[in-house]
Coordinates of C-alpha atoms in Angstrom, one line a residue:
X1 CA 146.5 143.1 102.2
X2 CA 147.7 143.7 98.5
X3 CA 143.9 142.8 97.4
X4 CA 140.9 142.0 98.1
X5 CA 140.0 139.0 96.2
X6 CA 139.3 135.5 98.5
X7 CA 138.4 131.8 97.2
X8 CA 135.8 130.3 97.4
X9 CA 136.2 126.3 97.4
X10 CA 133.0 124.2 97.5
X11 CA 130.5 126.8 95.8
X12 CA 128.6 124.3 94.3
X13 CA 127.6 123.5 97.6
X14 CA 125.3 124.3 100.6
X15 CA 127.4 126.8 102.2
X16 CA 129.8 127.6 99.8
X17 CA 127.1 128.5 96.8
X18 CA 125.4 130.7 99.9
X19 CA 128.4 132.2 100.6
X20 CA 129.8 134.0 97.7
X21 CA 126.9 136.2 96.4
X22 CA 127.2 137.1 100.6
X23 CA 130.8 137.8 99.6
X24 CA 130.4 140.0 96.9
X25 CA 127.8 141.8 99.0
X26 CA 130.9 142.9 100.8
X27 CA 132.9 144.2 98.1
X28 CA 135.4 141.1 98.0
X29 CA 136.8 140.2 94.2
X30 CA 135.6 136.1 94.8
X31 CA 137.4 133.7 93.1
X32 CA 136.1 129.9 92.8
X33 CA 137.2 126.7 92.4
X34 CA 135.0 123.7 91.6
X35 CA 135.4 120.2 89.4
X36 CA 132.9 120.8 87.6
X37 CA 132.0 124.8 86.0
X38 CA 128.8 123.1 84.2
X39 CA 127.3 123.3 87.8
X40 CA 127.4 126.6 88.0
X41 CA 126.0 127.3 84.5
X42 CA 122.6 128.5 86.3
X43 CA 123.1 130.1 89.7
X44 CA 122.5 133.4 90.0
X45 CA 126.3 134.7 90.6
X46 CA 128.2 133.6 87.8
X47 CA 128.8 136.1 85.2
X48 CA 130.1 137.9 88.8
X49 CA 132.8 135.4 89.3
X50 CA 136.5 134.1 88.5
X51 CA 135.8 130.5 88.0
X52 CA 139.1 127.6 88.0
X53 CA 138.0 124.4 87.2
X54 CA 140.7 121.7 89.8
X55 CA 140.1 119.1 92.1
X56 CA 141.1 119.7 95.7
X57 CA 143.1 116.0 95.2
X58 CA 145.3 117.3 92.4
X59 CA 148.2 119.6 93.7
X60 CA 149.4 120.7 90.2
X61 CA 145.2 122.1 89.8
X62 CA 145.9 124.5 92.6
X63 CA 148.6 126.5 91.7
X64 CA 146.8 129.1 89.5
X65 CA 143.7 129.7 91.3
X66 CA 145.7 130.2 94.4
X67 CA 147.4 132.6 92.8
X68 CA 147.5 136.8 94.7
X69 CA 144.4 135.3 96.8
X70 CA 144.4 136.8 100.4
X71 CA 142.0 134.9 102.1
X72 CA 140.8 130.2 101.1
X73 CA 137.8 129.4 102.2
X74 CA 137.7 125.9 102.6
X75 CA 133.9 124.6 102.6
X76 CA 134.4 121.0 100.8
X77 CA 134.0 117.6 102.2
X78 CA 134.4 114.1 101.3
X79 CA 130.6 112.6 103.4
X80 CA 129.0 110.8 100.3
X81 CA 131.6 109.9 98.1
X82 CA 132.9 106.4 97.2
X83 CA 135.0 104.9 99.3
X84 CA 137.5 105.9 102.5
X85 CA 136.2 109.1 102.8
X86 CA 138.9 110.1 105.9
X87 CA 141.8 109.6 103.0
X88 CA 140.3 111.5 100.9
X89 CA 139.7 114.1 103.2
X90 CA 143.3 113.9 104.7
X91 CA 145.0 114.1 101.3
X92 CA 143.0 117.5 99.5
X93 CA 143.3 119.1 103.0
X94 CA 147.2 118.6 102.6
X95 CA 147.0 119.6 99.2
X96 CA 145.5 123.1 100.4
X97 CA 147.9 123.6 103.1
X98 CA 150.5 123.5 101.5
X99 CA 150.0 125.1 97.7
X100 CA 148.4 128.0 100.4
X101 CA 151.6 128.5 102.3
X102 CA 153.0 128.6 99.3
X103 CA 151.1 130.6 97.5
X104 CA 151.5 133.3 100.6
X105 CA 147.8 133.4 101.7
X106 CA 147.0 135.7 104.1
X107 CA 144.1 133.3 106.2
X108 CA 142.0 130.0 105.5
X109 CA 138.8 129.9 107.2
X110 CA 137.0 126.7 107.8
X111 CA 133.8 125.6 109.2
X112 CA 133.8 122.2 110.1
X113 CA 131.3 120.3 112.9
X114 CA 130.7 120.9 116.4
X115 CA 131.6 118.4 118.8
X116 CA 132.6 116.6 121.9
X117 CA 135.8 116.5 124.2
X118 CA 136.6 113.1 123.7
X119 CA 138.7 110.7 122.2
X120 CA 135.9 108.3 120.1
X121 CA 134.3 110.5 117.4
X122 CA 132.5 108.7 114.8
X123 CA 134.4 109.1 111.5
X124 CA 132.6 111.8 109.5
X125 CA 133.5 113.8 112.7
X126 CA 136.8 113.5 113.4
X127 CA 137.9 113.9 110.1
X128 CA 135.9 117.3 110.5
X129 CA 138.6 117.9 112.8
X130 CA 141.4 116.5 111.9
X131 CA 140.9 118.6 108.0
X132 CA 141.2 122.0 111.2
X133 CA 144.2 120.4 112.5
X134 CA 145.7 120.1 109.1
X135 CA 144.8 123.4 108.0
X136 CA 146.0 125.4 111.3
X137 CA 149.5 123.2 110.8
X138 CA 150.4 124.9 107.8
X139 CA 151.8 128.5 108.7
X140 CA 148.4 130.1 106.9
X141 CA 146.4 131.9 109.9
X142 CA 143.4 129.4 110.1
X143 CA 140.1 130.3 111.7
X144 CA 138.2 127.0 111.7
X145 CA 134.3 127.5 112.7
X146 CA 132.7 124.5 114.2
X147 CA 128.8 124.8 113.9
X148 CA 126.7 121.7 114.6
X149 CA 123.4 121.5 113.0
X150 CA 122.8 124.2 110.1
X151 CA 119.5 125.1 109.8
X152 CA 117.6 126.7 106.2
X153 CA 116.7 124.3 103.4
X154 CA 118.8 122.2 101.6
X155 CA 121.2 121.5 104.7
X156 CA 121.1 117.6 104.9
X157 CA 121.2 118.6 108.4
X158 CA 117.6 120.3 108.8
X159 CA 116.2 118.0 105.4
X160 CA 116.6 115.1 108.0
X161 CA 114.7 117.0 110.5
X162 CA 112.1 118.3 108.0
X163 CA 111.6 114.9 106.5
X164 CA 111.5 112.9 108.9
X165 CA 108.9 115.3 111.3
X166 CA 106.8 116.0 107.8
X167 CA 106.2 111.8 107.0
X168 CA 105.9 110.1 111.1
X169 CA 103.2 111.1 113.3
X170 CA 104.5 108.4 115.5
X171 CA 109.0 108.4 115.4
X172 CA 110.1 105.0 116.7
X173 CA 113.9 106.3 117.1
X174 CA 116.9 105.6 118.2
X175 CA 118.2 107.0 121.6
X176 CA 120.0 110.4 120.6
X177 CA 116.4 111.7 120.3
X178 CA 117.2 112.7 123.6
X179 CA 121.0 114.4 123.1
X180 CA 121.0 117.7 123.4
X181 CA 122.1 119.7 120.1
X182 CA 122.5 123.7 119.8
X183 CA 121.7 124.5 116.2
X184 CA 122.2 127.7 114.6
X185 CA 121.0 129.3 111.6
X186 CA 122.3 129.6 107.8
X187 CA 122.1 133.0 108.0
X188 CA 124.7 132.9 110.8
X189 CA 126.5 130.9 109.7
X190 CA 127.5 133.2 107.0
X191 CA 127.8 136.0 108.8
X192 CA 130.1 134.8 111.3
X193 CA 132.2 133.5 107.7
X194 CA 131.7 136.8 106.0
X195 CA 133.6 138.0 108.8
X196 CA 136.4 136.1 109.4
X197 CA 138.1 137.4 106.1
X198 CA 138.8 140.6 108.8
X199 CA 140.4 138.6 112.2
X200 CA 143.5 139.8 112.7
X201 CA 146.6 138.3 111.5
X202 CA 147.8 136.1 114.9
X203 CA 144.5 134.0 114.8
X204 CA 144.8 130.4 114.5
X205 CA 142.3 128.3 116.2
X206 CA 138.8 127.1 116.2
X207 CA 135.7 129.0 117.5
X208 CA 132.7 127.2 118.4
X209 CA 129.7 129.0 116.5
X210 CA 125.7 128.1 118.0
X211 CA 122.8 129.6 117.9
X212 CA 121.0 130.9 121.4
X213 CA 119.0 127.7 122.3
X214 CA 119.9 124.7 123.2
X215 CA 117.5 121.3 122.5
X216 CA 117.1 118.3 122.7
X217 CA 117.3 116.6 118.5
X218 CA 113.7 114.8 119.6
X219 CA 112.6 118.9 120.6
X220 CA 114.4 119.9 117.6
X221 CA 112.3 117.8 115.5
X222 CA 108.5 119.2 117.3
X223 CA 109.4 122.7 116.8
X224 CA 109.9 122.3 113.0
X225 CA 106.3 120.2 113.4
X226 CA 104.6 123.8 115.6
X227 CA 106.5 125.8 112.4
X228 CA 105.1 123.3 110.0
X229 CA 101.8 123.8 111.3
X230 CA 101.8 119.9 112.2
X231 CA 100.3 118.6 115.1
X232 CA 103.3 117.0 117.9
X233 CA 105.1 114.0 117.3
X234 CA 104.9 111.3 119.4
X235 CA 108.9 110.3 120.3
X236 CA 109.8 106.9 121.6
X237 CA 113.1 106.0 122.2
X238 CA 114.9 102.7 120.8
X239 CA 117.9 102.0 122.6
X240 CA 118.1 98.8 119.9
X241 CA 118.5 101.3 116.9
X242 CA 122.4 100.9 115.9
X243 CA 123.2 103.8 113.8
X244 CA 123.1 101.8 110.7
X245 CA 119.4 100.8 111.1
X246 CA 118.6 104.0 112.1
X247 CA 120.2 105.1 108.6
X248 CA 118.4 102.9 106.6
X249 CA 115.0 103.9 108.7
X250 CA 115.9 107.4 107.0
X251 CA 116.7 106.3 103.6
X252 CA 113.9 104.9 103.7
X253 CA 111.6 107.3 105.1
X254 CA 113.0 110.4 103.7
X255 CA 114.7 111.1 100.2
X256 CA 118.0 111.7 102.3
X257 CA 120.5 109.4 100.2
X258 CA 122.6 105.9 102.5
X259 CA 125.6 107.7 102.6
X260 CA 125.0 111.4 103.9
X261 CA 122.4 109.4 106.5
X262 CA 124.6 107.5 107.8
X263 CA 128.0 109.9 108.7
X264 CA 125.2 112.5 109.9
X265 CA 123.5 109.6 112.4
X266 CA 127.1 108.5 113.3
X267 CA 127.4 112.4 114.7
X268 CA 124.2 112.5 116.7
X269 CA 125.8 110.0 118.7
X270 CA 126.9 112.7 120.8
X271 CA 125.5 116.1 122.8
X272 CA 126.4 119.2 120.4
X273 CA 126.5 122.6 122.0
X274 CA 128.5 125.2 122.4
X275 CA 132.3 125.5 124.9
X276 CA 133.3 128.0 124.3
X277 CA 132.2 131.7 122.9
X278 CA 135.2 132.8 122.4
X279 CA 134.5 133.7 118.7
X280 CA 132.5 137.2 120.4
X281 CA 135.7 138.7 121.5
X282 CA 136.8 138.9 117.8
X283 CA 133.7 138.8 115.9
X284 CA 130.0 141.4 117.4
X285 CA 127.3 139.2 117.4
X286 CA 124.9 140.0 114.6
X287 CA 122.6 142.6 114.6
X288 CA 119.8 142.0 116.0
X289 CA 121.3 139.0 118.1
X290 CA 121.1 135.2 116.9
X291 CA 118.3 134.0 115.2
X292 CA 116.3 131.6 117.8
X293 CA 115.6 128.0 116.2
X294 CA 112.0 129.0 115.2
X295 CA 112.6 131.5 113.9
X296 CA 115.4 130.1 111.5
X297 CA 113.0 127.3 110.6
X298 CA 110.3 129.8 109.5
X299 CA 112.9 131.9 107.3
X300 CA 114.1 128.5 106.3
X301 CA 109.8 127.4 105.6
X302 CA 110.2 131.0 103.4
X303 CA 106.9 131.8 106.2
X304 CA 109.1 135.2 106.7
X305 CA 109.7 138.0 104.5
X306 CA 111.5 141.0 105.3
X307 CA 114.4 140.7 101.6
X308 CA 117.0 138.6 103.7
X309 CA 116.5 135.1 103.7
X310 CA 119.0 132.9 102.5
X311 CA 117.1 129.2 101.6
X312 CA 113.1 128.6 100.9
X313 CA 111.2 126.2 98.8
X314 CA 112.8 124.7 96.0
X315 CA 109.4 126.3 94.1
X316 CA 109.5 129.3 96.0
X317 CA 108.5 131.3 93.7
X318 CA 105.4 129.8 93.8
X319 CA 104.8 130.9 97.8
X320 CA 106.7 134.8 97.2
X321 CA 109.3 133.8 98.9
X322 CA 112.2 136.7 98.8
X323 CA 114.7 134.0 97.5
X324 CA 115.1 130.9 95.2
X325 CA 116.7 127.5 96.8
X326 CA 119.9 127.5 94.2
X327 CA 120.1 125.3 90.6
X328 CA 123.2 123.8 92.8
X329 CA 121.5 122.5 95.5
X330 CA 120.7 118.4 95.8
X331 CA 117.2 116.8 94.2
X332 CA 116.1 115.9 97.7
X333 CA 116.6 119.5 99.0
X334 CA 113.6 122.0 100.0
X335 CA 110.1 121.2 101.4
X336 CA 108.5 118.0 98.8
X337 CA 106.5 119.0 96.1
X338 CA 104.1 117.0 94.2
X339 CA 103.3 118.6 90.5
X340 CA 100.8 117.3 87.3
X341 CA 102.4 118.7 84.5
X342 CA 100.4 118.2 80.5
X343 CA 100.7 119.8 77.1
X344 CA 99.0 120.3 74.5
X345 CA 100.1 121.6 70.6
X346 CA 96.9 123.2 69.6
X347 CA 96.9 125.4 65.8
X348 CA 94.3 127.2 67.9
X349 CA 95.8 131.1 68.4
X350 CA 96.9 132.4 72.0
X351 CA 93.6 134.7 71.0
X352 CA 91.7 131.7 71.3
X353 CA 92.9 129.4 73.4
X354 CA 93.5 131.8 76.0
X355 CA 90.1 133.6 75.7
X356 CA 88.8 129.5 77.0
X357 CA 91.1 129.5 79.9
X358 CA 89.8 132.9 81.2
X359 CA 86.2 131.7 80.9
X360 CA 87.2 128.5 83.0
X361 CA 84.4 127.5 85.6
X362 CA 81.6 128.8 86.9
X363 CA 78.6 127.8 84.3
X364 CA 81.2 127.2 82.1
X365 CA 82.9 124.2 84.3
X366 CA 86.4 122.4 84.3
X367 CA 86.0 120.7 81.2
X368 CA 86.7 117.1 82.2
X369 CA 84.8 114.9 84.3
X370 CA 82.7 117.2 85.4
X371 CA 80.6 114.4 88.0
X372 CA 84.1 114.0 89.6
X373 CA 84.2 118.2 90.0
X374 CA 80.4 118.6 92.0
X375 CA 81.6 115.6 94.6
X376 CA 84.5 116.9 95.0
X377 CA 83.9 120.1 95.5
X378 CA 80.6 118.4 97.9
X379 CA 83.2 116.1 100.0
X380 CA 84.7 119.9 100.1
X381 CA 81.2 121.6 102.0
X382 CA 80.6 118.3 104.3
X383 CA 84.5 119.2 105.9
X384 CA 83.7 122.9 105.7
X385 CA 84.7 124.4 102.8
X386 CA 84.0 126.3 100.5
X387 CA 82.7 124.0 97.9
X388 CA 82.0 124.9 94.4
X389 CA 78.9 127.0 94.7
X390 CA 80.9 130.2 94.3
X391 CA 81.0 130.6 90.9
X392 CA 82.8 133.5 89.5
X393 CA 82.0 137.6 89.3
X394 CA 82.4 137.8 85.7
X395 CA 81.5 135.0 82.6
X396 CA 84.5 136.1 80.5
X397 CA 87.4 137.7 83.0
X398 CA 89.4 137.3 85.7
X399 CA 91.2 139.6 87.7
X400 CA 93.6 138.9 90.2
X401 CA 92.4 138.0 93.8
X402 CA 88.9 136.7 92.5
X403 CA 86.6 134.0 93.7
X404 CA 86.9 130.9 91.1
X405 CA 84.7 128.1 92.5
X406 CA 87.1 126.7 95.3
X407 CA 90.0 128.7 93.7
X408 CA 91.4 132.1 94.1
X409 CA 93.1 133.5 91.8
X410 CA 96.3 134.1 92.8
X411 CA 98.3 135.7 89.4
X412 CA 96.6 136.2 86.2
X413 CA 98.8 137.9 82.9
X414 CA 95.9 138.1 80.8
X415 CA 96.8 136.3 77.2
X416 CA 100.1 134.5 79.2
X417 CA 99.4 133.1 82.4
X418 CA 96.8 132.0 85.1
X419 CA 97.4 130.3 88.7
X420 CA 94.9 129.8 91.4
X421 CA 95.1 128.6 94.8
X422 CA 93.1 126.5 95.9
X423 CA 90.7 127.1 98.8
X424 CA 89.5 123.8 98.9
X425 CA 90.0 121.6 102.0
X426 CA 93.3 119.7 101.5
X427 CA 96.3 118.2 103.7
X428 CA 98.4 120.6 102.4
X429 CA 98.5 123.9 99.7
X430 CA 97.2 123.2 96.0
X431 CA 97.8 126.0 92.9
X432 CA 96.9 125.4 89.6
X433 CA 98.5 126.5 86.5
X434 CA 97.7 127.4 82.7
X435 CA 100.1 128.9 80.3
X436 CA 99.9 130.1 76.5
X437 CA 102.9 130.4 74.5
X438 CA 102.8 131.4 70.7
X439 CA 104.0 128.7 68.8
X440 CA 106.7 128.4 65.7
X441 CA 104.5 128.9 63.1
X442 CA 101.5 129.9 64.3
X443 CA 98.8 128.1 66.0
X444 CA 99.9 128.0 70.4
X445 CA 101.1 125.4 72.4
X446 CA 98.6 125.0 76.5
X447 CA 100.7 123.5 79.5
X448 CA 99.1 123.2 82.0
X449 CA 100.3 122.3 86.1
X450 CA 99.1 121.1 88.6
X451 CA 101.8 121.9 91.7
X452 CA 100.6 120.4 96.1
X453 CA 102.5 120.7 98.8
X454 CA 101.8 118.4 101.4
X455 CA 101.3 118.8 105.0
X456 CA 102.3 115.5 107.0
X457 CA 102.0 112.1 106.0
X458 CA 98.2 112.9 105.3
X459 CA 99.1 115.4 102.5
X460 CA 101.2 112.7 101.0
X461 CA 98.8 110.2 101.1
X462 CA 96.4 112.6 99.6
X463 CA 98.3 113.4 96.7
X464 CA 98.8 108.8 96.1
X465 CA 95.6 108.6 96.7
X466 CA 94.2 110.4 94.6
X467 CA 96.9 110.1 91.5
X468 CA 94.9 107.6 89.7
X469 CA 92.9 109.9 88.9
X470 CA 95.0 112.7 87.7
X471 CA 94.8 110.4 84.4
X472 CA 91.7 111.3 83.7
X473 CA 91.2 114.7 85.2
X474 CA 94.0 116.9 83.9
X475 CA 94.6 114.6 81.1
X476 CA 91.5 115.0 80.3
X477 CA 90.7 118.6 80.9
X478 CA 93.7 119.4 79.0
X479 CA 92.4 117.5 76.4
X480 CA 89.3 119.6 76.3
X481 CA 90.3 122.8 76.5
X482 CA 93.1 123.2 73.6
X483 CA 89.6 121.0 71.3
X484 CA 87.0 124.3 72.7
X485 CA 89.7 126.7 71.4
X486 CA 90.1 125.2 68.3
X487 CA 86.3 124.6 68.0
X488 CA 86.0 128.3 68.4
X489 CA 89.2 129.3 66.3
X490 CA 87.5 127.0 63.4
X491 CA 83.2 128.8 64.3
X492 CA 85.6 132.1 64.6
X493 CA 87.1 131.4 60.8
X494 CA 83.4 130.2 59.2
X495 CA 81.1 133.4 61.1
X496 CA 84.1 135.6 59.5
X497 CA 83.6 133.9 55.7
X498 CA 79.7 134.2 55.9
X499 CA 80.0 137.6 57.7
X500 CA 77.9 136.3 60.3
X501 CA 78.1 138.0 64.1
X502 CA 80.3 136.5 66.4
X503 CA 79.7 134.8 69.8
X504 CA 80.4 132.3 71.6
X505 CA 80.2 128.2 70.7
X506 CA 78.5 126.0 73.3
X507 CA 79.7 124.1 75.9

């Protein structure tokens, strides 16, 4: 071995973006080849790797990037791109095969799709198989891993399970919901990919990889429902739903783009299970064993905080998960999050503004539409919630963990930031954040954000139902908080001039 340098293609994708830090941890010098380096601007590992700009469809752009590379990871696909993606993938694979052989690369590692041994595969699976064959015929030893549904937030297959199950309490589904699937956790996929860099030089073949569980697709959806705190879904298999019709249905009820849904659904027409476990002869199973499906879902949902979560909710900082999704992830990845953001500039000082924020609730009220807040508190009480009567311990000061009406102080950075977690009965999880930022030239900026993670269809309908009131309640709240801070600033200034004793403005 002349070096420990690896090249990752597809570093802006789901697997590639998560593989890079694992390779860095393993001690490799990492180089990435991307068409648009700007997409890596905000990823946490960008300053630790060499970034080369290039396109697998352009052979001339590969030569410099491939120089002095020991191991090449081929993690790109053209699924979802306009035109004939099979021809695009075929051409890219041939370009890489020739360039890798010319650069005397020691090994290539490719991630393809788990598939049955049949002649008529879907276009997506057929293309994945063909790419692996091209790489294995290149003269460069290639390990072509074949995985089925990868479980992790941001994985297209997992996101389809997540969104369908979240939205639909009853699911008319194609007959492929009865097909057998062997999912694998993203952490186990990454483990095998890293380990493949040290395979013996004579290994040039495919390897099936999968988790320990085999389910029908419908069972996977209900397993997700249980981990997400939802009721199990009634699923009816309808043979009239063709792959094309099913993809239109998925596109209608989920944010998954149609051009991705069509090839994914076409690939689900077959059982997708491991046929051989030869990988075990070369690479030991991950420490602690392969990750079971239910545990993989918990990790994807950010429910487990063991310091090794590969993926989590897009707004995982709210949940306190161990790691955040990458900025390069698609917008539709992750748990659905609804937000309401309000900002107000005020000439009041940050100190004046913070005093108003920290005294919110209890006898001081919520600064907008008191009747609406009272009705919401009563409704919560009627359904067994805590209501508004808990009040607050101190009229002027808050601490972490304290009760505040039907909220609880989840985080407070005195003078700067307050986050409240809702403890009223809602079909999901809700937070309210208030931030103070000093403004240039004096004054301050008030930023108010409501965040809601809906649970199931009920959560989405709840948000839609209250949406018309946000313009009244949240906008009024932001306006009154800023105005009250300004009034207090005026009063304080006037009293300072008359040397009157300081006090609070009545509300």
